[in-house]
mmCIF file with all atom_site columns, N, CA and C in Angstrom:
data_model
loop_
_atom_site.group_PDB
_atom_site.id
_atom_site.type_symbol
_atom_site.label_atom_id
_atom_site.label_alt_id
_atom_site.label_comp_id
_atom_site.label_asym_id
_atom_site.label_entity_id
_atom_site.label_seq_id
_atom_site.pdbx_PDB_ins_code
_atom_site.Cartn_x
_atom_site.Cartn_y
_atom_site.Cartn_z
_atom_site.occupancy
_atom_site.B_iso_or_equiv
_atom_site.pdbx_formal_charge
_atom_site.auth_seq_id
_atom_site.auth_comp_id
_atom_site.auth_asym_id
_atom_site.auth_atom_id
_atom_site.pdbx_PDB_model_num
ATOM 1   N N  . UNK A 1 1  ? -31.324 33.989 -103.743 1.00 0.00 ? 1  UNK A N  1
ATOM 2   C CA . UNK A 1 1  ? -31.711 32.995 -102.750 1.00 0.00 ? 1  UNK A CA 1
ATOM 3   C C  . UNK A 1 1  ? -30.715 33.000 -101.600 1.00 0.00 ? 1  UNK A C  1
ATOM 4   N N  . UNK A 1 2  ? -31.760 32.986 -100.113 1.00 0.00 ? 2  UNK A N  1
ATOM 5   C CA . UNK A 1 2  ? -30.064 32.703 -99.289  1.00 0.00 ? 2  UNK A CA 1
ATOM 6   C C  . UNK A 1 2  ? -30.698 31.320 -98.630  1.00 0.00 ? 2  UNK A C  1
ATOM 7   N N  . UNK A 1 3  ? -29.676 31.303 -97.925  1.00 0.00 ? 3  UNK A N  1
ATOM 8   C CA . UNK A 1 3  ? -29.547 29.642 -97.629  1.00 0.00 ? 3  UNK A CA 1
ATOM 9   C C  . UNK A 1 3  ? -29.163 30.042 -95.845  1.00 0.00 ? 3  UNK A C  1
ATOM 10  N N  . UNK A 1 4  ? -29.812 28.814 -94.859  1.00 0.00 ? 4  UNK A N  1
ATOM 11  C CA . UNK A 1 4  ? -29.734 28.972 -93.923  1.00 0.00 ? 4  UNK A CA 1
ATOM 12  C C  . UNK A 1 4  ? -29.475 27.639 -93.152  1.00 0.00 ? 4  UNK A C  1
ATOM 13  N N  . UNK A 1 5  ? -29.959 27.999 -91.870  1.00 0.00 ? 5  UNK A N  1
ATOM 14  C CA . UNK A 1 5  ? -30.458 26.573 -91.232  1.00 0.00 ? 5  UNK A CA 1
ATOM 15  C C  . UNK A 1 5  ? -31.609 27.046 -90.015  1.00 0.00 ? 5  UNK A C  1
ATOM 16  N N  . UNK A 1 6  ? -32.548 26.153 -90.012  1.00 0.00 ? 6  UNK A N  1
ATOM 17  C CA . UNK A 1 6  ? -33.548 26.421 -89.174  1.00 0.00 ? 6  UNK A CA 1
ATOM 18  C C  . UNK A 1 6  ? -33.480 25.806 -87.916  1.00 0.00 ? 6  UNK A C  1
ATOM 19  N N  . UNK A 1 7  ? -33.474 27.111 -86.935  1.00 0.00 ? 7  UNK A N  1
ATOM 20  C CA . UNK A 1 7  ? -33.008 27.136 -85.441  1.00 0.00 ? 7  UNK A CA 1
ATOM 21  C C  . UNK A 1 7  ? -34.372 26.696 -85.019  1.00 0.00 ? 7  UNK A C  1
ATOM 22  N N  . UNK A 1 8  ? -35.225 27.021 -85.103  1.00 0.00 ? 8  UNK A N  1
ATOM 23  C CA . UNK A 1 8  ? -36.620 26.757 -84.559  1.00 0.00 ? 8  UNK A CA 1
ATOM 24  C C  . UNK A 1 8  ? -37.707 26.758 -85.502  1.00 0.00 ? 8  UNK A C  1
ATOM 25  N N  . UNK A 1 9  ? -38.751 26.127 -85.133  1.00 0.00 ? 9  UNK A N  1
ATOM 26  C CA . UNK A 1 9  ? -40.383 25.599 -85.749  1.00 0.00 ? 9  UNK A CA 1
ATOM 27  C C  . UNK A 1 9  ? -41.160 24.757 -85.024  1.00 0.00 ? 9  UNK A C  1
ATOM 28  N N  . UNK A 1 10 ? -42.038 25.608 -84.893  1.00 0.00 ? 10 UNK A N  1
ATOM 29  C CA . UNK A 1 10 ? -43.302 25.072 -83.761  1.00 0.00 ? 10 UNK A CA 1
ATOM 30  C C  . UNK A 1 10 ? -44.599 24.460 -84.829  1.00 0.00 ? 10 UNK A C  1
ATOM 31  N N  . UNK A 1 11 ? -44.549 23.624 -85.254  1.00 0.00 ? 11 UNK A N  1
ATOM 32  C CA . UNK A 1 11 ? -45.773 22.742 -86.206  1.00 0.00 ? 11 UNK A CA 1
ATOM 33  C C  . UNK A 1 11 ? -46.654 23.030 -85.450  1.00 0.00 ? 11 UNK A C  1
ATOM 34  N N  . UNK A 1 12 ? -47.557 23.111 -84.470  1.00 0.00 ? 12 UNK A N  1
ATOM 35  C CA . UNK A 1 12 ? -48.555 23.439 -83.781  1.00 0.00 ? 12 UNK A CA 1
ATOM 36  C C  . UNK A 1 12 ? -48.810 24.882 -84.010  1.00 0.00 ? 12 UNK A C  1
ATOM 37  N N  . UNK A 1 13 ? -47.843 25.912 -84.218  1.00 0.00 ? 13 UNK A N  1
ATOM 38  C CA . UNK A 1 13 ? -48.051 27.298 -84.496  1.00 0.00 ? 13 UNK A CA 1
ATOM 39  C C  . UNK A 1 13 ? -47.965 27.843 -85.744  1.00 0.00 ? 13 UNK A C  1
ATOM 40  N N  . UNK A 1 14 ? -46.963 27.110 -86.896  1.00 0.00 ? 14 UNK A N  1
ATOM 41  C CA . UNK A 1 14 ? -46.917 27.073 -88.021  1.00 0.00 ? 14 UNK A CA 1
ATOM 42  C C  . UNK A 1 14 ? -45.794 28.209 -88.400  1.00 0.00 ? 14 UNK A C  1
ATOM 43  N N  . UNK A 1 15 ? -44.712 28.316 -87.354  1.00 0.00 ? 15 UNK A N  1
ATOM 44  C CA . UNK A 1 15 ? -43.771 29.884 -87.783  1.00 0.00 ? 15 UNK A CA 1
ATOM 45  C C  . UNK A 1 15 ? -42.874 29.383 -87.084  1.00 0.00 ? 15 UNK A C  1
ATOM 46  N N  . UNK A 1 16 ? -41.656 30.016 -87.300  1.00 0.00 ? 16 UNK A N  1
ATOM 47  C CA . UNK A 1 16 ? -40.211 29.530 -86.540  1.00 0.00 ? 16 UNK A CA 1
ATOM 48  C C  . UNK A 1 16 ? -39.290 30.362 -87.423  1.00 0.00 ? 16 UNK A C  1
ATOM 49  N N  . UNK A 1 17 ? -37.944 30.139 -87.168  1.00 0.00 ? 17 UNK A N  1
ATOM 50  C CA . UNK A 1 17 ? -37.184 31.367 -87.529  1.00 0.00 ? 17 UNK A CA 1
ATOM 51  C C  . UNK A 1 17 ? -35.374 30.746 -87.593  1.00 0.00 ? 17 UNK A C  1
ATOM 52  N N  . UNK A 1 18 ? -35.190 31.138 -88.968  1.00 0.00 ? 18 UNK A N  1
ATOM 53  C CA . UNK A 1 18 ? -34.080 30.372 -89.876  1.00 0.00 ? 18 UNK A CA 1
ATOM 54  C C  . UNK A 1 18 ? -32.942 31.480 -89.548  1.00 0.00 ? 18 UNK A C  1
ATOM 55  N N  . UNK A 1 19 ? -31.711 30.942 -88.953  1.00 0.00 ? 19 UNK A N  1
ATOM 56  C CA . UNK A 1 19 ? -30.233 31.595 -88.915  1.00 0.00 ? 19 UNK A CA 1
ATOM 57  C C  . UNK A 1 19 ? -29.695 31.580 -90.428  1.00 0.00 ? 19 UNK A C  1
ATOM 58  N N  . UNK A 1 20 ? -29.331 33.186 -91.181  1.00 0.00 ? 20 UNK A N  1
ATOM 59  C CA . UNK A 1 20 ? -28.754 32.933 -92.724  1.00 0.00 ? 20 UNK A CA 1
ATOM 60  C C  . UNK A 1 20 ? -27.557 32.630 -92.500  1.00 0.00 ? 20 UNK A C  1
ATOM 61  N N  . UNK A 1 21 ? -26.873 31.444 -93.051  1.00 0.00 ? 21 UNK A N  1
ATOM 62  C CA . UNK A 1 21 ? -25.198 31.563 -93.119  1.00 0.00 ? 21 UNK A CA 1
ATOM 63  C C  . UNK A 1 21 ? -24.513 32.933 -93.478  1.00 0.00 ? 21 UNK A C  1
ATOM 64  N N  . UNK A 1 22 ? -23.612 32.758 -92.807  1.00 0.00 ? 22 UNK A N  1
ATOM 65  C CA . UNK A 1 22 ? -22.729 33.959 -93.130  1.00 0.00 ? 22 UNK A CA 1
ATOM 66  C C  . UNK A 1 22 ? -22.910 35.402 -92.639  1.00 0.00 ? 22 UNK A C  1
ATOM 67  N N  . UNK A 1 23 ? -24.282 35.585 -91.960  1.00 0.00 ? 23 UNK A N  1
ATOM 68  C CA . UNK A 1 23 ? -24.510 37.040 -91.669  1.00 0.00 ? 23 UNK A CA 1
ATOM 69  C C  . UNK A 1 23 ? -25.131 36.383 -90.081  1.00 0.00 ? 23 UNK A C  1
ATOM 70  N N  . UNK A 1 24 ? -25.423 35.576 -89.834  1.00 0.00 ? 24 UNK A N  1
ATOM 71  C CA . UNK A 1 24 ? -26.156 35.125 -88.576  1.00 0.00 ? 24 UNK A CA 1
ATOM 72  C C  . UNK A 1 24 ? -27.835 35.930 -88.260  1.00 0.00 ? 24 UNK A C  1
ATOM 73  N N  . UNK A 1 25 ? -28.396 36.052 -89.319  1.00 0.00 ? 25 UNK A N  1
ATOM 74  C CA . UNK A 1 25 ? -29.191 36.874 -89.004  1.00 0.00 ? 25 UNK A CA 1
ATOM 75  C C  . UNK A 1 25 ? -30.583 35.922 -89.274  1.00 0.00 ? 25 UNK A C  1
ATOM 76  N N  . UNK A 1 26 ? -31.519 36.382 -88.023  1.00 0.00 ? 26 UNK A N  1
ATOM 77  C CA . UNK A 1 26 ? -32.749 35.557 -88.019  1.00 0.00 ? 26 UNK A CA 1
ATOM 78  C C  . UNK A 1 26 ? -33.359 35.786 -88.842  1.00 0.00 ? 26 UNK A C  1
ATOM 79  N N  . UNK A 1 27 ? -34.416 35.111 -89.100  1.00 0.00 ? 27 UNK A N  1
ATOM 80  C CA . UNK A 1 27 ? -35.451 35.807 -90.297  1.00 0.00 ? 27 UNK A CA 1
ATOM 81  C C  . UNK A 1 27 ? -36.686 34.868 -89.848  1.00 0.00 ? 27 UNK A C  1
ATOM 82  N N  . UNK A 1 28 ? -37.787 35.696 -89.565  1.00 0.00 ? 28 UNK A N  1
ATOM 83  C CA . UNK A 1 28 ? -39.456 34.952 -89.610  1.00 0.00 ? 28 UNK A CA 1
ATOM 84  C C  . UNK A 1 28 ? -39.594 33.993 -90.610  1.00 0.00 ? 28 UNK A C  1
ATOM 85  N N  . UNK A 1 29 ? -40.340 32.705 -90.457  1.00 0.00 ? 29 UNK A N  1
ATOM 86  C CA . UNK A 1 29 ? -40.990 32.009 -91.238  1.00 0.00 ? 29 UNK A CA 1
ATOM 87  C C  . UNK A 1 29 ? -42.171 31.595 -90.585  1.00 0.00 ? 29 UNK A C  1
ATOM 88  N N  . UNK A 1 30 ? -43.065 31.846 -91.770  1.00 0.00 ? 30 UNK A N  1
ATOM 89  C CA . UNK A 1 30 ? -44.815 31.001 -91.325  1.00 0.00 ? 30 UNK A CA 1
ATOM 90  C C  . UNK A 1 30 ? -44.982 30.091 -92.554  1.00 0.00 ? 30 UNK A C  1
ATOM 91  N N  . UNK A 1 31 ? -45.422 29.384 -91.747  1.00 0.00 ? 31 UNK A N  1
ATOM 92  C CA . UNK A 1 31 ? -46.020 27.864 -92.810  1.00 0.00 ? 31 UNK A CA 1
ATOM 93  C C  . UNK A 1 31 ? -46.117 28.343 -94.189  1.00 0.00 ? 31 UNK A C  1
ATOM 94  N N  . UNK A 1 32 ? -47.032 29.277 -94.287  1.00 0.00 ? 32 UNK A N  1
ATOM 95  C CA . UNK A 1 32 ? -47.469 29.817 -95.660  1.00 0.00 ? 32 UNK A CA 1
ATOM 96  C C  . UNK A 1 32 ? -46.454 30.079 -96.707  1.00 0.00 ? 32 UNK A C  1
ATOM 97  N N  . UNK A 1 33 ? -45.171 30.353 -95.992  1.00 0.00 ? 33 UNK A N  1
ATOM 98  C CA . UNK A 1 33 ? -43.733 30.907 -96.882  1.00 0.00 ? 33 UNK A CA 1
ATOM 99  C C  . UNK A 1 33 ? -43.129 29.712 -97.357  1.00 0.00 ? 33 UNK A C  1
ATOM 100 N N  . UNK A 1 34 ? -43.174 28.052 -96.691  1.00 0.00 ? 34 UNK A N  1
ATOM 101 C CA . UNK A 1 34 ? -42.882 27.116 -96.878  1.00 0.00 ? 34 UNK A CA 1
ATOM 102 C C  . UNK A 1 34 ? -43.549 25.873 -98.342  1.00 0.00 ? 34 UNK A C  1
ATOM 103 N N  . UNK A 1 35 ? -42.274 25.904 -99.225  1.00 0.00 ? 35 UNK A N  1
ATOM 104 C CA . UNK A 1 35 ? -42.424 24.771 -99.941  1.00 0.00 ? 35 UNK A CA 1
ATOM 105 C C  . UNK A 1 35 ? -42.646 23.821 -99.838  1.00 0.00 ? 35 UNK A C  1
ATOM 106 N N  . UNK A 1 36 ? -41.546 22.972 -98.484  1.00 0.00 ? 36 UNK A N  1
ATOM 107 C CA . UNK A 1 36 ? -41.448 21.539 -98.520  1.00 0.00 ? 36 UNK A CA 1
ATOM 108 C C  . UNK A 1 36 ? -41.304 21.708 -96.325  1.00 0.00 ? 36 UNK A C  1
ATOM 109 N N  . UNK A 1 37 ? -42.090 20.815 -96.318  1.00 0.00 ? 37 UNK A N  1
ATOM 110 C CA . UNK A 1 37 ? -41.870 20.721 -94.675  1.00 0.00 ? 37 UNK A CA 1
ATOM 111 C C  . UNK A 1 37 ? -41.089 21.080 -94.256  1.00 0.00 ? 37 UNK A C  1
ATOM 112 N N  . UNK A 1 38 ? -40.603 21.966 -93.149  1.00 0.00 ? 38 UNK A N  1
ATOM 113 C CA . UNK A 1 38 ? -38.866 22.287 -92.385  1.00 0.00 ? 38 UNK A CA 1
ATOM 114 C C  . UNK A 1 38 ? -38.723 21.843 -90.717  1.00 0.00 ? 38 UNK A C  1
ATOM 115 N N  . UNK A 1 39 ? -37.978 21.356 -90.681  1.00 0.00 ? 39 UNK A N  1
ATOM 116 C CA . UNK A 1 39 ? -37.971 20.512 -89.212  1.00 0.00 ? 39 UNK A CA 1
ATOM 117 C C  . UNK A 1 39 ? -36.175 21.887 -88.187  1.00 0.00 ? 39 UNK A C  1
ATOM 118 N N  . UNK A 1 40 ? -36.485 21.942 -87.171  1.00 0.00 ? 40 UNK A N  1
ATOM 119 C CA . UNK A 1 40 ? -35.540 22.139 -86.644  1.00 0.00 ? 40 UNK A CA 1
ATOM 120 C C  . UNK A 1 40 ? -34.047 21.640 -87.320  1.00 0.00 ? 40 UNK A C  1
ATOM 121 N N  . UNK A 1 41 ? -33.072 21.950 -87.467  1.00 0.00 ? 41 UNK A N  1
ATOM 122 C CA . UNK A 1 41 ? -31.530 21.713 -88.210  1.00 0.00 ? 41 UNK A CA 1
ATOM 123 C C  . UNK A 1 41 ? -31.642 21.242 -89.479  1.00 0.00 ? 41 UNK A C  1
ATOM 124 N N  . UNK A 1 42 ? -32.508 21.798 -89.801  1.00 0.00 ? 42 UNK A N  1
ATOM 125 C CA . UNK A 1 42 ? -32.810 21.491 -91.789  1.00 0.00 ? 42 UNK A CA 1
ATOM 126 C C  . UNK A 1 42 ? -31.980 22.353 -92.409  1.00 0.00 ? 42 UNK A C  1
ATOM 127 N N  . UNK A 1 43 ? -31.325 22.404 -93.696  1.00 0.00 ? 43 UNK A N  1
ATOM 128 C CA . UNK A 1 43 ? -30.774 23.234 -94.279  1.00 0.00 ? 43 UNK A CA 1
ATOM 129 C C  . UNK A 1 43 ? -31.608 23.887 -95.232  1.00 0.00 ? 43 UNK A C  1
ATOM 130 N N  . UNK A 1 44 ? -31.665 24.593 -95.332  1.00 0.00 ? 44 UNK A N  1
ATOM 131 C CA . UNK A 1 44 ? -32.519 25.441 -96.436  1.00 0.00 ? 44 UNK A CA 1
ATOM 132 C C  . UNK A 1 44 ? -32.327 26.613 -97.396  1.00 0.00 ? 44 UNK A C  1
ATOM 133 N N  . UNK A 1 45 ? -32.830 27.214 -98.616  1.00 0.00 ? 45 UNK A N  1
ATOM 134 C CA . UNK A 1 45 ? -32.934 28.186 -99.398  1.00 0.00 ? 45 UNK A CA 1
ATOM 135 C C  . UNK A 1 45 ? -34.308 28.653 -98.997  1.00 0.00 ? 45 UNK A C  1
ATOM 136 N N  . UNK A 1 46 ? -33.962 29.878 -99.103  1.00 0.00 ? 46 UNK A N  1
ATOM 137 C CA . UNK A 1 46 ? -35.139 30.962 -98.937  1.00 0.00 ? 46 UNK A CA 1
ATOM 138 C C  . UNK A 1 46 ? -34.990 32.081 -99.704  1.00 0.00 ? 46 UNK A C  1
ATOM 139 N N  . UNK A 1 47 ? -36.072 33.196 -99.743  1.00 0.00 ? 47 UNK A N  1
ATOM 140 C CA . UNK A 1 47 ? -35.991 34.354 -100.616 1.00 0.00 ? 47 UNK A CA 1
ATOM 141 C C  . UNK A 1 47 ? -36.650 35.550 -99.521  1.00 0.00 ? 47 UNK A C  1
ATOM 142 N N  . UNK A 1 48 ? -36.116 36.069 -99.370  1.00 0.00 ? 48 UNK A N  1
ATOM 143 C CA . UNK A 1 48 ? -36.855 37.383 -98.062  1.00 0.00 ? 48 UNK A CA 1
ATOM 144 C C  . UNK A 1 48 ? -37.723 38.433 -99.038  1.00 0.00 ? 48 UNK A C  1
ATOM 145 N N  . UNK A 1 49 ? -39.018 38.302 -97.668  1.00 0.00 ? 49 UNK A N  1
ATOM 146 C CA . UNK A 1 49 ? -40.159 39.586 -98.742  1.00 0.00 ? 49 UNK A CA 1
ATOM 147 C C  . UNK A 1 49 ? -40.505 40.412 -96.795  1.00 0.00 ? 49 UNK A C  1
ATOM 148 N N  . UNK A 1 50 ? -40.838 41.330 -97.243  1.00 0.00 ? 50 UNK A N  1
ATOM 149 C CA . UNK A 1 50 ? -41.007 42.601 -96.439  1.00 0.00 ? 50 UNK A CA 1
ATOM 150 C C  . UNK A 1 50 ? -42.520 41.693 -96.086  1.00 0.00 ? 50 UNK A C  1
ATOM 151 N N  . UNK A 1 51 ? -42.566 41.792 -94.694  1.00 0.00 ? 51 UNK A N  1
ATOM 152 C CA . UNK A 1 51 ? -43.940 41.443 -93.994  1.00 0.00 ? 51 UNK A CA 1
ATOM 153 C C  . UNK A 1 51 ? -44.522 42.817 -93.280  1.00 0.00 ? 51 UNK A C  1
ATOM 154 N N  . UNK A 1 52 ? -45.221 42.036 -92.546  1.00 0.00 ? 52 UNK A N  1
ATOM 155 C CA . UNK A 1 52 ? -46.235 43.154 -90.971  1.00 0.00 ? 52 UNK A CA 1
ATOM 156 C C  . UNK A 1 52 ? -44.608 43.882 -90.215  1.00 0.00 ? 52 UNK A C  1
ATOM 157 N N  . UNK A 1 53 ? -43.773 42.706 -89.966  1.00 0.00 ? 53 UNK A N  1
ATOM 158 C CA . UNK A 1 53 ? -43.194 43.151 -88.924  1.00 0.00 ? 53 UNK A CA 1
ATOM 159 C C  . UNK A 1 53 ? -41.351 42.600 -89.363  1.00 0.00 ? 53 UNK A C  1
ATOM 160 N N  . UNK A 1 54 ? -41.508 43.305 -90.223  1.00 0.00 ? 54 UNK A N  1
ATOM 161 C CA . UNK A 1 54 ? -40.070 43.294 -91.031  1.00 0.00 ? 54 UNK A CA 1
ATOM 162 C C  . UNK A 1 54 ? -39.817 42.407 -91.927  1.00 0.00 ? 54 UNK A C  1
ATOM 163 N N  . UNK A 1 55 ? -38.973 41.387 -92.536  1.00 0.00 ? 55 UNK A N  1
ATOM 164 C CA . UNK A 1 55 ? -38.418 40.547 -93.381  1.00 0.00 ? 55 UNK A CA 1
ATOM 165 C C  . UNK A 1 55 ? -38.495 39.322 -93.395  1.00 0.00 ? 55 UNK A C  1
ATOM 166 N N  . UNK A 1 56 ? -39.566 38.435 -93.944  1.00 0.00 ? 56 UNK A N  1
ATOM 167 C CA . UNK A 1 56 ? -40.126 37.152 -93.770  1.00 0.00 ? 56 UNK A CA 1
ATOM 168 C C  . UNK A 1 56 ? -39.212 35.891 -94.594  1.00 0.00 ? 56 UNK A C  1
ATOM 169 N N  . UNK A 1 57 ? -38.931 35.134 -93.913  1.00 0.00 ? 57 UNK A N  1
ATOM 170 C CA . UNK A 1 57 ? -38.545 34.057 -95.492  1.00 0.00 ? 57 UNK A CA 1
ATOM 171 C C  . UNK A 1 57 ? -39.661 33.849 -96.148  1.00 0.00 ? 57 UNK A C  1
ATOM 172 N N  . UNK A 1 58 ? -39.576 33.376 -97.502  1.00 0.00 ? 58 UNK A N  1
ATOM 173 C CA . UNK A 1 58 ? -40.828 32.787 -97.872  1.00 0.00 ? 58 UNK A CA 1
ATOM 174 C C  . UNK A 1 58 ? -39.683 31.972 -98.954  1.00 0.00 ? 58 UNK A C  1
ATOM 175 N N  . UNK A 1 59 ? -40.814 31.181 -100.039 1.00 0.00 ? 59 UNK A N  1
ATOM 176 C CA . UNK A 1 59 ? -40.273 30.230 -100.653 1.00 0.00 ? 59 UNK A CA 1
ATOM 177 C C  . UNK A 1 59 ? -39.482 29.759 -100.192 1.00 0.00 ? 59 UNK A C  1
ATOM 178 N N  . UNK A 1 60 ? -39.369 28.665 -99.296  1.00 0.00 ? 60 UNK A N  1
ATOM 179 C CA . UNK A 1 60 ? -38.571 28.452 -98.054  1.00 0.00 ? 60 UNK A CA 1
ATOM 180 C C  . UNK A 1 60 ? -38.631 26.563 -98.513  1.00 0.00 ? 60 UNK A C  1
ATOM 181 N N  . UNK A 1 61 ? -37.199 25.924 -98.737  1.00 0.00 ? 61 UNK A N  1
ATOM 182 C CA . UNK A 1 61 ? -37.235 24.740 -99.384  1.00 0.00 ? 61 UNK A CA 1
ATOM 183 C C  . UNK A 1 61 ? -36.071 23.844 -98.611  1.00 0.00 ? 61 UNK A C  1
ATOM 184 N N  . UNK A 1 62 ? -36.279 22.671 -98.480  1.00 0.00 ? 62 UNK A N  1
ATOM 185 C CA . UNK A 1 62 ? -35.007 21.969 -97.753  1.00 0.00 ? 62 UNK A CA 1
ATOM 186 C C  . UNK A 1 62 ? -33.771 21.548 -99.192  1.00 0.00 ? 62 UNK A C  1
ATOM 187 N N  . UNK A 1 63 ? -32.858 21.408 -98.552  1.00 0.00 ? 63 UNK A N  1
ATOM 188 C CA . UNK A 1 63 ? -31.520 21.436 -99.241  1.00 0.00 ? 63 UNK A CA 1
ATOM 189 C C  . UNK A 1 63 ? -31.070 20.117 -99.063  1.00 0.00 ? 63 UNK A C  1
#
């Protein structure tokens, strides 16, 4: 599991994109990858799976 914080999420679009601690690296999220609602500066755990267009969070949960 890595753990992040979510820089952005557009609820109208359903995708936004989580900074991982420690490596600074973005990662896609769409609604669909999400457990529990994620709001802009949420802390979170996630698990990365290979998408369309590289490395998606999914199982994506607030902390």
């Amino acid at each position: 599991m890595g753990r992040g914080i979510v820089k952005f999420f557009n609820d109208a679009k359903g995708f936004g994109f989580i900074v991982e601690d420690g490596s600074e690296k973005e990662h896609f999220v769409h609604v669909s990858g999400l457990i529990d609602e994620i709001r802009e500066g949420d802390e979170v755990e996630f698990e990365l799976k290979e998408g369309k267009k590289g490395l998606n969070a999914v199982n994506v949960k607030v902390i």
